[in-house]
Amino acid sequence: MVDKVKKIWLEGELVDWDEAKVHVLTHSLHYGLGAFEGIRAYRRTDGRTAVFRLREHIDRLLDTCKLVFTVPRFSRTQLVDACLHTLRENAMDEAYLRPLVFVGDGAMGVFAPDNPIRTMVVAWRWGAYLGKEGLEKGIRTKISSWSRNHLHVGLPRAKMMGQYTNSTLAKREARMAGYDEAILLDTSGQVCEGSGENIFIVKNGRLYTPPLSVSILAGITRETIITLAREEGLTVSEEPIIRDQLYLADEAFFTGTAAEVTPIREVDDRTIGEGKIGPITRRLQQRYFDVVKGSDDSHPEWLTYLR
Ligand SMILES: Cc1ncc(COP(=O)(O)O)c(C=O)c1O
């Protein structure tokens, strides 16, 4: 359950949590057209709160809106301010932020071009998405029987609401079979990503991650980790990965705003490396946490301070 906070930003105003309601004929509720983001704000070791890569998330939100014809009536600056305002009004020093742009009620039927495009931002407290223990010891994963949406079926660059039925089915299948997370391949068998995370493997000291030309979300954490890994002197290749390479990897991990950097210790009951967080994963996870909430100030351009 999400813990209630005081206010939700809805259509330019902060309204009480219990008053942030929409009609049951909300178009997006029926057909899934709409854009959203997941953003984290952390309290850093100096006590100040910074939102991580806020502008990049809002840019991706607006890209998604463009891709799916749900252009909000708010500008980039207004959306950035809406996120900061929501955190301030709720006196939150750490939070997960969820901006969402959706098609409101009006006409029914899938076309409905004149329905209002509505925008909201909600913040809640969210710990480690794949569990604290998962962050430390690694998680067990299963290759999903569901394929990742084919390039002809979806819009991988879009963080679009409706596409998440694919993720939800895969996640539920994995959890119901006793695993922590799903890994989705595309219809030609290439490794894509987790249900809500990008994936990396380590082999012989090099990092590999699927390229943006396959059906994956262009993860902001993925890009962050590629940058940090190169700064650490590691070689990162964005190239196609097949299932066998996953099974034979020395290390594997997921990246995502929610999942942060979560080691993978098992894929389809095969132990990855030594079945625990590997040295390169540990190094990158540490660096990531230092940058997002520690005292590493090497990327000030990624931080938007609340005050
Ligand atoms: C399907 C999917 N892939 C990857 C990611 C990771 O993206 P990011 O690092 O921008 O949070 C997410 C999370 O938003 C996701 O939902």
PDB file of C-alpha atoms and ligand atoms in Angstrom:
ATOM      1  CA  MET A   1       0.000   0.000   0.000  1.00  0.00           C
ATOM      2  CA  VAL A   2       1.147   3.490  -0.811  1.00  0.00           C
ATOM      3  CA  ASP A   3       1.249   5.741   2.257  1.00  0.00           C
ATOM      4  CA  LYS A   4      -0.957   8.767   1.828  1.00  0.00           C
ATOM      5  CA  VAL A   5       0.687  12.169   1.709  1.00  0.00           C
ATOM      6  CA  LYS A   6      -1.084  15.507   1.995  1.00  0.00           C
ATOM      7  CA  LYS A   7      -1.315  16.827  -1.532  1.00  0.00           C
ATOM      8  CA  ILE A   8      -1.391  15.717  -5.148  1.00  0.00           C
ATOM      9  CA  TRP A   9      -0.688  18.089  -8.018  1.00  0.00           C
ATOM     10  CA  LEU A  10      -3.595  17.865 -10.434  1.00  0.00           C
ATOM     11  CA  GLU A  11      -3.996  20.127 -13.422  1.00  0.00           C
ATOM     12  CA  GLY A  12      -1.902  22.939 -12.013  1.00  0.00           C
ATOM     13  CA  GLU A  13      -3.240  22.868  -8.464  1.00  0.00           C
ATOM     14  CA  LEU A  14      -2.332  21.050  -5.300  1.00  0.00           C
ATOM     15  CA  VAL A  15      -5.402  19.196  -4.100  1.00  0.00           C
ATOM     16  CA  ASP A  16      -5.957  17.046  -1.023  1.00  0.00           C
ATOM     17  CA  TRP A  17      -4.960  13.407  -1.519  1.00  0.00           C
ATOM     18  CA  ASP A  18      -8.563  12.220  -1.140  1.00  0.00           C
ATOM     19  CA  GLU A  19      -9.871  14.815  -3.583  1.00  0.00           C
ATOM     20  CA  ALA A  20      -7.556  13.822  -6.478  1.00  0.00           C
ATOM     21  CA  LYS A  21     -10.234  11.921  -8.363  1.00  0.00           C
ATOM     22  CA  VAL A  22     -11.128  11.243 -11.989  1.00  0.00           C
ATOM     23  CA  HIS A  23     -14.306  10.043 -13.666  1.00  0.00           C
ATOM     24  CA  VAL A  24     -14.748   6.325 -14.439  1.00  0.00           C
ATOM     25  CA  LEU A  25     -15.119   7.242 -18.114  1.00  0.00           C
ATOM     26  CA  THR A  26     -11.539   8.548 -18.164  1.00  0.00           C
ATOM     27  CA  HIS A  27     -10.403   7.470 -21.630  1.00  0.00           C
ATOM     28  CA  SER A  28      -6.950   6.271 -20.528  1.00  0.00           C
ATOM     29  CA  LEU A  29      -8.535   4.001 -17.941  1.00  0.00           C
ATOM     30  CA  HIS A  30     -10.255   2.148 -20.775  1.00  0.00           C
ATOM     31  CA  TYR A  31      -7.639   2.213 -23.535  1.00  0.00           C
ATOM     32  CA  GLY A  32      -4.287   2.921 -21.862  1.00  0.00           C
ATOM     33  CA  LEU A  33      -3.157   5.884 -23.925  1.00  0.00           C
ATOM     34  CA  GLY A  34      -1.018   8.171 -21.826  1.00  0.00           C
ATOM     35  CA  ALA A  35       2.468   8.925 -20.603  1.00  0.00           C
ATOM     36  CA  PHE A  36       4.105   8.616 -17.228  1.00  0.00           C
ATOM     37  CA  GLU A  37       7.422   8.851 -15.463  1.00  0.00           C
ATOM     38  CA  GLY A  38       9.098   7.495 -12.374  1.00  0.00           C
ATOM     39  CA  ILE A  39      11.588   9.817 -10.699  1.00  0.00           C
ATOM     40  CA  ARG A  40      13.390   9.638  -7.387  1.00  0.00           C
ATOM     41  CA  ALA A  41      14.350  12.359  -4.943  1.00  0.00           C
ATOM     42  CA  TYR A  42      16.982  11.454  -2.375  1.00  0.00           C
ATOM     43  CA  ARG A  43      18.236  13.049   0.819  1.00  0.00           C
ATOM     44  CA  ARG A  44      21.972  13.390   0.327  1.00  0.00           C
ATOM     45  CA  THR A  45      24.642  13.013   2.995  1.00  0.00           C
ATOM     46  CA  ASP A  46      24.828  16.807   3.342  1.00  0.00           C
ATOM     47  CA  GLY A  47      21.166  16.755   4.382  1.00  0.00           C
ATOM     48  CA  ARG A  48      19.891  18.424   1.240  1.00  0.00           C
ATOM     49  CA  THR A  49      17.307  16.808  -1.027  1.00  0.00           C
ATOM     50  CA  ALA A  50      18.008  16.485  -4.735  1.00  0.00           C
ATOM     51  CA  VAL A  51      15.809  15.086  -7.483  1.00  0.00           C
ATOM     52  CA  PHE A  52      17.871  12.844  -9.740  1.00  0.00           C
ATOM     53  CA  ARG A  53      17.877  13.729 -13.457  1.00  0.00           C
ATOM     54  CA  LEU A  54      14.550  15.533 -13.186  1.00  0.00           C
ATOM     55  CA  ARG A  55      14.871  17.401 -16.493  1.00  0.00           C
ATOM     56  CA  GLU A  56      15.760  14.237 -18.402  1.00  0.00           C
ATOM     57  CA  HIS A  57      12.699  12.503 -16.972  1.00  0.00           C
ATOM     58  CA  ILE A  58      10.445  15.397 -17.909  1.00  0.00           C
ATOM     59  CA  ASP A  59      11.974  15.429 -21.397  1.00  0.00           C
ATOM     60  CA  ARG A  60      11.219  11.710 -21.748  1.00  0.00           C
ATOM     61  CA  LEU A  61       7.683  12.356 -20.490  1.00  0.00           C
ATOM     62  CA  LEU A  62       7.214  14.995 -23.192  1.00  0.00           C
ATOM     63  CA  ASP A  63       8.726  12.676 -25.813  1.00  0.00           C
ATOM     64  CA  THR A  64       6.246   9.994 -24.807  1.00  0.00           C
ATOM     65  CA  CYS A  65       3.416  12.548 -24.996  1.00  0.00           C
ATOM     66  CA  LYS A  66       4.496  13.448 -28.512  1.00  0.00           C
ATOM     67  CA  LEU A  67       4.689   9.800 -29.561  1.00  0.00           C
ATOM     68  CA  VAL A  68       1.207   9.003 -28.310  1.00  0.00           C
ATOM     69  CA  PHE A  69      -0.578  12.292 -29.078  1.00  0.00           C
ATOM     70  CA  THR A  70      -1.231  13.298 -25.480  1.00  0.00           C
ATOM     71  CA  VAL A  71       0.390  16.709 -25.383  1.00  0.00           C
ATOM     72  CA  PRO A  72      -0.175  18.339 -21.971  1.00  0.00           C
ATOM     73  CA  ARG A  73      -1.091  21.976 -21.575  1.00  0.00           C
ATOM     74  CA  PHE A  74       1.923  22.471 -19.289  1.00  0.00           C
ATOM     75  CA  SER A  75       5.444  23.364 -20.406  1.00  0.00           C
ATOM     76  CA  ARG A  76       8.644  21.561 -19.491  1.00  0.00           C
ATOM     77  CA  THR A  77       9.419  24.225 -16.874  1.00  0.00           C
ATOM     78  CA  GLN A  78       5.923  24.005 -15.397  1.00  0.00           C
ATOM     79  CA  LEU A  79       6.201  20.211 -15.140  1.00  0.00           C
ATOM     80  CA  VAL A  80       9.607  20.443 -13.469  1.00  0.00           C
ATOM     81  CA  ASP A  81       8.154  22.987 -11.020  1.00  0.00           C
ATOM     82  CA  ALA A  82       5.109  20.779 -10.422  1.00  0.00           C
ATOM     83  CA  CYS A  83       7.401  17.964  -9.243  1.00  0.00           C
ATOM     84  CA  LEU A  84       9.375  20.246  -6.927  1.00  0.00           C
ATOM     85  CA  HIS A  85       6.231  21.890  -5.630  1.00  0.00           C
ATOM     86  CA  THR A  86       4.674  18.509  -4.815  1.00  0.00           C
ATOM     87  CA  LEU A  87       7.721  17.489  -2.793  1.00  0.00           C
ATOM     88  CA  ARG A  88       7.884  20.807  -0.952  1.00  0.00           C
ATOM     89  CA  GLU A  89       4.178  20.944  -0.117  1.00  0.00           C
ATOM     90  CA  ASN A  90       4.323  17.435   1.304  1.00  0.00           C
ATOM     91  CA  ALA A  91       7.563  18.209   3.180  1.00  0.00           C
ATOM     92  CA  MET A  92       9.192  15.131   1.649  1.00  0.00           C
ATOM     93  CA  ASP A  93      12.941  14.794   1.696  1.00  0.00           C
ATOM     94  CA  GLU A  94      12.908  11.440  -0.136  1.00  0.00           C
ATOM     95  CA  ALA A  95      10.263  10.277  -2.550  1.00  0.00           C
ATOM     96  CA  TYR A  96       9.318   8.558  -5.754  1.00  0.00           C
ATOM     97  CA  LEU A  97       7.583  10.987  -8.092  1.00  0.00           C
ATOM     98  CA  ARG A  98       4.998   9.888 -10.613  1.00  0.00           C
ATOM     99  CA  PRO A  99       3.951  12.450 -13.214  1.00  0.00           C
ATOM    100  CA  LEU A 100       1.178  11.124 -15.445  1.00  0.00           C
ATOM    101  CA  VAL A 101      -0.414  12.647 -18.543  1.00  0.00           C
ATOM    102  CA  PHE A 102      -3.650  10.975 -19.528  1.00  0.00           C
ATOM    103  CA  VAL A 103      -6.729  11.334 -21.711  1.00  0.00           C
ATOM    104  CA  GLY A 104      -9.700  12.499 -19.686  1.00  0.00           C
ATOM    105  CA  ASP A 105     -13.393  11.718 -20.041  1.00  0.00           C
ATOM    106  CA  GLY A 106     -15.617  13.038 -22.797  1.00  0.00           C
ATOM    107  CA  ALA A 107     -16.133  10.909 -25.874  1.00  0.00           C
ATOM    108  CA  MET A 108     -15.848   7.143 -25.713  1.00  0.00           C
ATOM    109  CA  GLY A 109     -14.436   4.992 -28.523  1.00  0.00           C
ATOM    110  CA  VAL A 110     -10.744   4.824 -29.168  1.00  0.00           C
ATOM    111  CA  PHE A 111     -10.358   7.948 -31.336  1.00  0.00           C
ATOM    112  CA  ALA A 112     -11.720  10.659 -29.033  1.00  0.00           C
ATOM    113  CA  PRO A 113      -9.316  13.378 -30.226  1.00  0.00           C
ATOM    114  CA  ASP A 114     -11.037  16.192 -28.327  1.00  0.00           C
ATOM    115  CA  ASN A 115     -11.032  14.686 -24.863  1.00  0.00           C
ATOM    116  CA  PRO A 116      -9.040  16.821 -22.425  1.00  0.00           C
ATOM    117  CA  ILE A 117      -5.437  15.857 -21.789  1.00  0.00           C
ATOM    118  CA  ARG A 118      -4.991  15.890 -18.049  1.00  0.00           C
ATOM    119  CA  THR A 119      -1.821  15.978 -15.975  1.00  0.00           C
ATOM    120  CA  MET A 120      -1.016  14.989 -12.431  1.00  0.00           C
ATOM    121  CA  VAL A 121       2.021  14.494 -10.213  1.00  0.00           C
ATOM    122  CA  VAL A 122       1.964  12.354  -7.116  1.00  0.00           C
ATOM    123  CA  ALA A 123       4.804  11.584  -4.706  1.00  0.00           C
ATOM    124  CA  TRP A 124       5.084   8.694  -2.307  1.00  0.00           C
ATOM    125  CA  ARG A 125       7.723   7.081  -0.178  1.00  0.00           C
ATOM    126  CA  TRP A 126       9.180   4.024  -1.838  1.00  0.00           C
ATOM    127  CA  GLY A 127      12.023   1.917  -0.554  1.00  0.00           C
ATOM    128  CA  ALA A 128      14.058  -0.567  -2.589  1.00  0.00           C
ATOM    129  CA  TYR A 129      11.751  -1.701  -5.413  1.00  0.00           C
ATOM    130  CA  LEU A 130      13.185  -5.220  -5.544  1.00  0.00           C
ATOM    131  CA  GLY A 131      13.773  -5.386  -1.792  1.00  0.00           C
ATOM    132  CA  LYS A 132      16.645  -4.300   0.420  1.00  0.00           C
ATOM    133  CA  GLU A 133      17.937  -7.846   0.502  1.00  0.00           C
ATOM    134  CA  GLY A 134      17.761  -7.968  -3.294  1.00  0.00           C
ATOM    135  CA  LEU A 135      19.969  -4.878  -3.490  1.00  0.00           C
ATOM    136  CA  GLU A 136      22.537  -6.510  -1.246  1.00  0.00           C
ATOM    137  CA  LYS A 137      22.414 -10.154  -2.217  1.00  0.00           C
ATOM    138  CA  GLY A 138      20.886 -10.214  -5.669  1.00  0.00           C
ATOM    139  CA  ILE A 139      17.582 -11.503  -6.969  1.00  0.00           C
ATOM    140  CA  ARG A 140      16.268 -14.591  -8.754  1.00  0.00           C
ATOM    141  CA  THR A 141      14.906 -14.041 -12.242  1.00  0.00           C
ATOM    142  CA  LYS A 142      13.029 -15.981 -14.864  1.00  0.00           C
ATOM    143  CA  ILE A 143      12.935 -15.533 -18.621  1.00  0.00           C
ATOM    144  CA  SER A 144       9.339 -14.657 -19.325  1.00  0.00           C
ATOM    145  CA  SER A 145       7.058 -16.657 -21.574  1.00  0.00           C
ATOM    146  CA  TRP A 146       5.828 -13.227 -22.691  1.00  0.00           C
ATOM    147  CA  SER A 147       7.841 -11.489 -25.402  1.00  0.00           C
ATOM    148  CA  ARG A 148       8.613  -7.825 -25.109  1.00  0.00           C
ATOM    149  CA  ASN A 149       6.323  -5.790 -27.384  1.00  0.00           C
ATOM    150  CA  HIS A 150       7.571  -6.125 -30.962  1.00  0.00           C
ATOM    151  CA  LEU A 151       8.831  -2.902 -32.567  1.00  0.00           C
ATOM    152  CA  HIS A 152       5.778  -3.036 -34.846  1.00  0.00           C
ATOM    153  CA  VAL A 153       3.467  -3.369 -31.870  1.00  0.00           C
ATOM    154  CA  GLY A 154       4.623  -0.689 -29.503  1.00  0.00           C
ATOM    155  CA  LEU A 155       6.789   2.364 -29.100  1.00  0.00           C
ATOM    156  CA  PRO A 156       9.834   1.400 -27.042  1.00  0.00           C
ATOM    157  CA  ARG A 157      10.911   5.030 -26.597  1.00  0.00           C
ATOM    158  CA  ALA A 158       7.567   5.757 -24.993  1.00  0.00           C
ATOM    159  CA  LYS A 159       6.939   5.232 -21.330  1.00  0.00           C
ATOM    160  CA  MET A 160       3.311   4.739 -22.238  1.00  0.00           C
ATOM    161  CA  MET A 161       0.738   3.440 -19.802  1.00  0.00           C
ATOM    162  CA  GLY A 162      -0.853   0.782 -22.024  1.00  0.00           C
ATOM    163  CA  GLN A 163       2.470  -0.884 -22.806  1.00  0.00           C
ATOM    164  CA  TYR A 164       2.756  -1.871 -19.175  1.00  0.00           C
ATOM    165  CA  THR A 165       0.247  -4.698 -19.483  1.00  0.00           C
ATOM    166  CA  ASN A 166       3.188  -6.534 -21.099  1.00  0.00           C
ATOM    167  CA  SER A 167       5.348  -5.799 -18.044  1.00  0.00           C
ATOM    168  CA  THR A 168       2.572  -6.606 -15.597  1.00  0.00           C
ATOM    169  CA  LEU A 169       1.859 -10.009 -17.152  1.00  0.00           C
ATOM    170  CA  ALA A 170       5.559 -10.873 -17.147  1.00  0.00           C
ATOM    171  CA  LYS A 171       6.062  -9.685 -13.572  1.00  0.00           C
ATOM    172  CA  ARG A 172       3.041 -11.566 -12.285  1.00  0.00           C
ATOM    173  CA  GLU A 173       4.086 -14.735 -14.077  1.00  0.00           C
ATOM    174  CA  ALA A 174       7.579 -14.545 -12.548  1.00  0.00           C
ATOM    175  CA  ARG A 175       6.359 -13.760  -9.033  1.00  0.00           C
ATOM    176  CA  MET A 176       3.674 -16.444  -9.114  1.00  0.00           C
ATOM    177  CA  ALA A 177       6.349 -18.965 -10.128  1.00  0.00           C
ATOM    178  CA  GLY A 178       8.451 -17.971  -7.117  1.00  0.00           C
ATOM    179  CA  TYR A 179      10.977 -15.655  -8.787  1.00  0.00           C
ATOM    180  CA  ASP A 180      11.604 -11.994  -8.026  1.00  0.00           C
ATOM    181  CA  GLU A 181      11.579 -10.529 -11.508  1.00  0.00           C
ATOM    182  CA  ALA A 182      11.057 -11.376 -15.187  1.00  0.00           C
ATOM    183  CA  ILE A 183      13.479 -10.901 -18.054  1.00  0.00           C
ATOM    184  CA  LEU A 184      11.794 -10.329 -21.404  1.00  0.00           C
ATOM    185  CA  LEU A 185      13.212 -11.370 -24.763  1.00  0.00           C
ATOM    186  CA  ASP A 186      11.914 -10.049 -28.048  1.00  0.00           C
ATOM    187  CA  THR A 187      10.189 -12.267 -30.585  1.00  0.00           C
ATOM    188  CA  SER A 188      13.533 -13.142 -32.211  1.00  0.00           C
ATOM    189  CA  GLY A 189      15.017 -14.261 -28.893  1.00  0.00           C
ATOM    190  CA  GLN A 190      17.185 -11.270 -28.098  1.00  0.00           C
ATOM    191  CA  VAL A 191      17.419 -10.215 -24.486  1.00  0.00           C
ATOM    192  CA  CYS A 192      15.570  -6.945 -23.920  1.00  0.00           C
ATOM    193  CA  GLU A 193      14.995  -5.953 -20.294  1.00  0.00           C
ATOM    194  CA  GLY A 194      13.189  -6.647 -17.045  1.00  0.00           C
ATOM    195  CA  SER A 195       9.549  -5.766 -16.503  1.00  0.00           C
ATOM    196  CA  GLY A 196      10.619  -2.342 -15.237  1.00  0.00           C
ATOM    197  CA  GLU A 197      14.404  -2.302 -15.541  1.00  0.00           C
ATOM    198  CA  ASN A 198      17.193  -2.364 -18.092  1.00  0.00           C
ATOM    199  CA  ILE A 199      19.712  -5.168 -17.909  1.00  0.00           C
ATOM    200  CA  PHE A 200      23.514  -5.406 -17.975  1.00  0.00           C
ATOM    201  CA  ILE A 201      25.836  -8.382 -17.913  1.00  0.00           C
ATOM    202  CA  VAL A 202      29.541  -8.591 -17.139  1.00  0.00           C
ATOM    203  CA  LYS A 203      31.780 -11.041 -18.991  1.00  0.00           C
ATOM    204  CA  ASN A 204      35.562 -11.120 -18.641  1.00  0.00           C
ATOM    205  CA  GLY A 205      35.595  -7.684 -17.063  1.00  0.00           C
ATOM    206  CA  ARG A 206      33.539  -5.988 -19.806  1.00  0.00           C
ATOM    207  CA  LEU A 207      29.989  -4.717 -19.552  1.00  0.00           C
ATOM    208  CA  TYR A 208      27.303  -5.502 -22.107  1.00  0.00           C
ATOM    209  CA  THR A 209      23.791  -4.157 -22.408  1.00  0.00           C
ATOM    210  CA  PRO A 210      21.215  -4.475 -25.213  1.00  0.00           C
ATOM    211  CA  PRO A 211      21.301  -1.602 -27.718  1.00  0.00           C
ATOM    212  CA  LEU A 212      18.551   0.999 -28.068  1.00  0.00           C
ATOM    213  CA  SER A 213      17.661  -0.553 -31.441  1.00  0.00           C
ATOM    214  CA  VAL A 214      15.903  -3.445 -29.690  1.00  0.00           C
ATOM    215  CA  SER A 215      12.630  -3.074 -27.826  1.00  0.00           C
ATOM    216  CA  ILE A 216      13.797  -1.501 -24.570  1.00  0.00           C
ATOM    217  CA  LEU A 217      13.006   1.684 -22.757  1.00  0.00           C
ATOM    218  CA  ALA A 218      15.880   4.156 -23.065  1.00  0.00           C
ATOM    219  CA  GLY A 219      16.481   4.033 -19.332  1.00  0.00           C
ATOM    220  CA  ILE A 220      17.918   7.081 -17.651  1.00  0.00           C
ATOM    221  CA  THR A 221      19.626   4.856 -15.076  1.00  0.00           C
ATOM    222  CA  ARG A 222      20.994   2.753 -17.945  1.00  0.00           C
ATOM    223  CA  GLU A 223      22.564   5.852 -19.420  1.00  0.00           C
ATOM    224  CA  THR A 224      23.815   6.940 -15.995  1.00  0.00           C
ATOM    225  CA  ILE A 225      25.481   3.567 -15.422  1.00  0.00           C
ATOM    226  CA  ILE A 226      27.087   3.563 -18.879  1.00  0.00           C
ATOM    227  CA  THR A 227      28.548   6.998 -18.096  1.00  0.00           C
ATOM    228  CA  LEU A 228      29.745   6.037 -14.614  1.00  0.00           C
ATOM    229  CA  ALA A 229      31.189   2.712 -15.806  1.00  0.00           C
ATOM    230  CA  ARG A 230      33.220   4.467 -18.502  1.00  0.00           C
ATOM    231  CA  GLU A 231      34.434   6.967 -15.910  1.00  0.00           C
ATOM    232  CA  GLU A 232      35.551   3.981 -13.855  1.00  0.00           C
ATOM    233  CA  GLY A 233      37.625   2.831 -16.832  1.00  0.00           C
ATOM    234  CA  LEU A 234      35.309  -0.037 -17.772  1.00  0.00           C
ATOM    235  CA  THR A 235      34.411  -0.949 -21.337  1.00  0.00           C
ATOM    236  CA  VAL A 236      30.706  -0.938 -22.082  1.00  0.00           C
ATOM    237  CA  SER A 237      29.288  -2.440 -25.268  1.00  0.00           C
ATOM    238  CA  GLU A 238      25.732  -1.795 -26.346  1.00  0.00           C
ATOM    239  CA  GLU A 239      25.163  -4.884 -28.432  1.00  0.00           C
ATOM    240  CA  PRO A 240      22.661  -7.702 -28.904  1.00  0.00           C
ATOM    241  CA  ILE A 241      22.651 -10.294 -26.131  1.00  0.00           C
ATOM    242  CA  ILE A 242      21.194 -13.784 -26.392  1.00  0.00           C
ATOM    243  CA  ARG A 243      19.844 -15.953 -23.607  1.00  0.00           C
ATOM    244  CA  ASP A 244      22.976 -18.159 -23.474  1.00  0.00           C
ATOM    245  CA  GLN A 245      25.125 -15.132 -22.699  1.00  0.00           C
ATOM    246  CA  LEU A 246      22.884 -14.328 -19.764  1.00  0.00           C
ATOM    247  CA  TYR A 247      23.228 -17.825 -18.351  1.00  0.00           C
ATOM    248  CA  LEU A 248      27.023 -17.733 -18.801  1.00  0.00           C
ATOM    249  CA  ALA A 249      27.571 -14.189 -17.505  1.00  0.00           C
ATOM    250  CA  ASP A 250      30.061 -13.568 -14.700  1.00  0.00           C
ATOM    251  CA  GLU A 251      27.701 -10.956 -13.266  1.00  0.00           C
ATOM    252  CA  ALA A 252      24.346  -9.471 -14.192  1.00  0.00           C
ATOM    253  CA  PHE A 253      22.299  -6.603 -12.836  1.00  0.00           C
ATOM    254  CA  PHE A 254      19.210  -4.518 -13.441  1.00  0.00           C
ATOM    255  CA  THR A 255      19.094  -0.734 -13.552  1.00  0.00           C
ATOM    256  CA  GLY A 256      16.115   1.542 -13.094  1.00  0.00           C
ATOM    257  CA  THR A 257      14.912   4.527 -11.141  1.00  0.00           C
ATOM    258  CA  ALA A 258      12.838   2.260  -8.921  1.00  0.00           C
ATOM    259  CA  ALA A 259      15.188  -0.766  -8.964  1.00  0.00           C
ATOM    260  CA  GLU A 260      18.356   1.382  -8.759  1.00  0.00           C
ATOM    261  CA  VAL A 261      21.220  -1.086  -9.338  1.00  0.00           C
ATOM    262  CA  THR A 262      19.996  -4.543  -8.348  1.00  0.00           C
ATOM    263  CA  PRO A 263      22.247  -7.563  -8.797  1.00  0.00           C
ATOM    264  CA  ILE A 264      20.855 -10.691 -10.458  1.00  0.00           C
ATOM    265  CA  ARG A 265      22.052 -13.879  -8.818  1.00  0.00           C
ATOM    266  CA  GLU A 266      20.052 -16.391 -10.793  1.00  0.00           C
ATOM    267  CA  VAL A 267      18.470 -16.674 -14.242  1.00  0.00           C
ATOM    268  CA  ASP A 268      16.171 -19.655 -14.852  1.00  0.00           C
ATOM    269  CA  ASP A 269      17.676 -21.555 -11.910  1.00  0.00           C
ATOM    270  CA  ARG A 270      21.206 -21.113 -13.212  1.00  0.00           C
ATOM    271  CA  THR A 271      23.550 -19.391 -10.783  1.00  0.00           C
ATOM    272  CA  ILE A 272      25.167 -16.259 -12.160  1.00  0.00           C
ATOM    273  CA  GLY A 273      28.827 -16.031 -11.213  1.00  0.00           C
ATOM    274  CA  GLU A 274      29.138 -16.929  -7.564  1.00  0.00           C
ATOM    275  CA  GLY A 275      25.460 -16.395  -6.874  1.00  0.00           C
ATOM    276  CA  LYS A 276      25.973 -13.100  -5.095  1.00  0.00           C
ATOM    277  CA  ILE A 277      26.693  -9.503  -5.979  1.00  0.00           C
ATOM    278  CA  GLY A 278      29.814  -9.460  -8.172  1.00  0.00           C
ATOM    279  CA  PRO A 279      32.733  -7.026  -7.787  1.00  0.00           C
ATOM    280  CA  ILE A 280      31.909  -4.849 -10.808  1.00  0.00           C
ATOM    281  CA  THR A 281      28.230  -4.682  -9.903  1.00  0.00           C
ATOM    282  CA  ARG A 282      29.165  -3.737  -6.345  1.00  0.00           C
ATOM    283  CA  ARG A 283      31.487  -1.003  -7.573  1.00  0.00           C
ATOM    284  CA  LEU A 284      28.890   0.474  -9.908  1.00  0.00           C
ATOM    285  CA  GLN A 285      26.104   0.180  -7.342  1.00  0.00           C
ATOM    286  CA  GLN A 286      28.268   2.006  -4.804  1.00  0.00           C
ATOM    287  CA  ARG A 287      29.170   4.725  -7.283  1.00  0.00           C
ATOM    288  CA  TYR A 288      25.500   5.101  -8.263  1.00  0.00           C
ATOM    289  CA  PHE A 289      24.403   5.546  -4.653  1.00  0.00           C
ATOM    290  CA  ASP A 290      27.268   7.965  -4.019  1.00  0.00           C
ATOM    291  CA  VAL A 291      26.126  10.059  -6.976  1.00  0.00           C
ATOM    292  CA  VAL A 292      22.372   9.986  -6.264  1.00  0.00           C
ATOM    293  CA  LYS A 293      22.472  10.374  -2.497  1.00  0.00           C
ATOM    294  CA  GLY A 294      26.014  10.304  -1.185  1.00  0.00           C
ATOM    295  CA  SER A 295      28.734  12.885  -1.325  1.00  0.00           C
ATOM    296  CA  ASP A 296      29.883  12.343  -4.929  1.00  0.00           C
ATOM    297  CA  ASP A 297      29.373  15.729  -6.571  1.00  0.00           C
ATOM    298  CA  SER A 298      30.949  14.805  -9.893  1.00  0.00           C
ATOM    299  CA  HIS A 299      27.686  15.271 -11.812  1.00  0.00           C
ATOM    300  CA  PRO A 300      25.972  18.420 -10.502  1.00  0.00           C
ATOM    301  CA  GLU A 301      24.064  18.628 -13.803  1.00  0.00           C
ATOM    302  CA  TRP A 302      22.082  15.536 -12.752  1.00  0.00           C
ATOM    303  CA  LEU A 303      20.832  17.008  -9.493  1.00  0.00           C
ATOM    304  CA  THR A 304      17.981  19.433  -8.916  1.00  0.00           C
ATOM    305  CA  TYR A 305      18.023  20.587  -5.323  1.00  0.00           C
ATOM    306  CA  LEU A 306      14.740  21.142  -3.584  1.00  0.00           C
ATOM    307  CA  ARG A 307      15.985  24.231  -1.796  1.00  0.00           C
TER     308      ARG A 307
HETATM  309  C1  LIG B   1      10.249  -1.232 -18.987  1.00  0.00           C
HETATM  310  C2  LIG B   1      11.276  -0.394 -18.297  1.00  0.00           C
HETATM  311  N1  LIG B   1      12.562  -0.512 -18.667  1.00  0.00           N
HETATM  312  C3  LIG B   1      13.523   0.205 -18.077  1.00  0.00           C
HETATM  313  C4  LIG B   1      13.238   1.088 -17.053  1.00  0.00           C
HETATM  314  C5  LIG B   1      14.338   1.899 -16.429  1.00  0.00           C
HETATM  315  O1  LIG B   1      14.240   3.243 -16.810  1.00  0.00           O
HETATM  316  P1  LIG B   1      14.799   4.403 -15.904  1.00  0.00           P
HETATM  317  O2  LIG B   1      16.192   4.041 -15.597  1.00  0.00           O
HETATM  318  O3  LIG B   1      14.700   5.606 -16.755  1.00  0.00           O
HETATM  319  O4  LIG B   1      13.961   4.466 -14.693  1.00  0.00           O
HETATM  320  C6  LIG B   1      11.923   1.245 -16.637  1.00  0.00           C
HETATM  321  C7  LIG B   1      11.575   2.176 -15.575  1.00  0.00           C
HETATM  322  O5  LIG B   1      11.096   3.223 -15.809  1.00  0.00           O
HETATM  323  C8  LIG B   1      10.918   0.485 -17.275  1.00  0.00           C
HETATM  324  O6  LIG B   1       9.645   0.605 -16.911  1.00  0.00           O
END
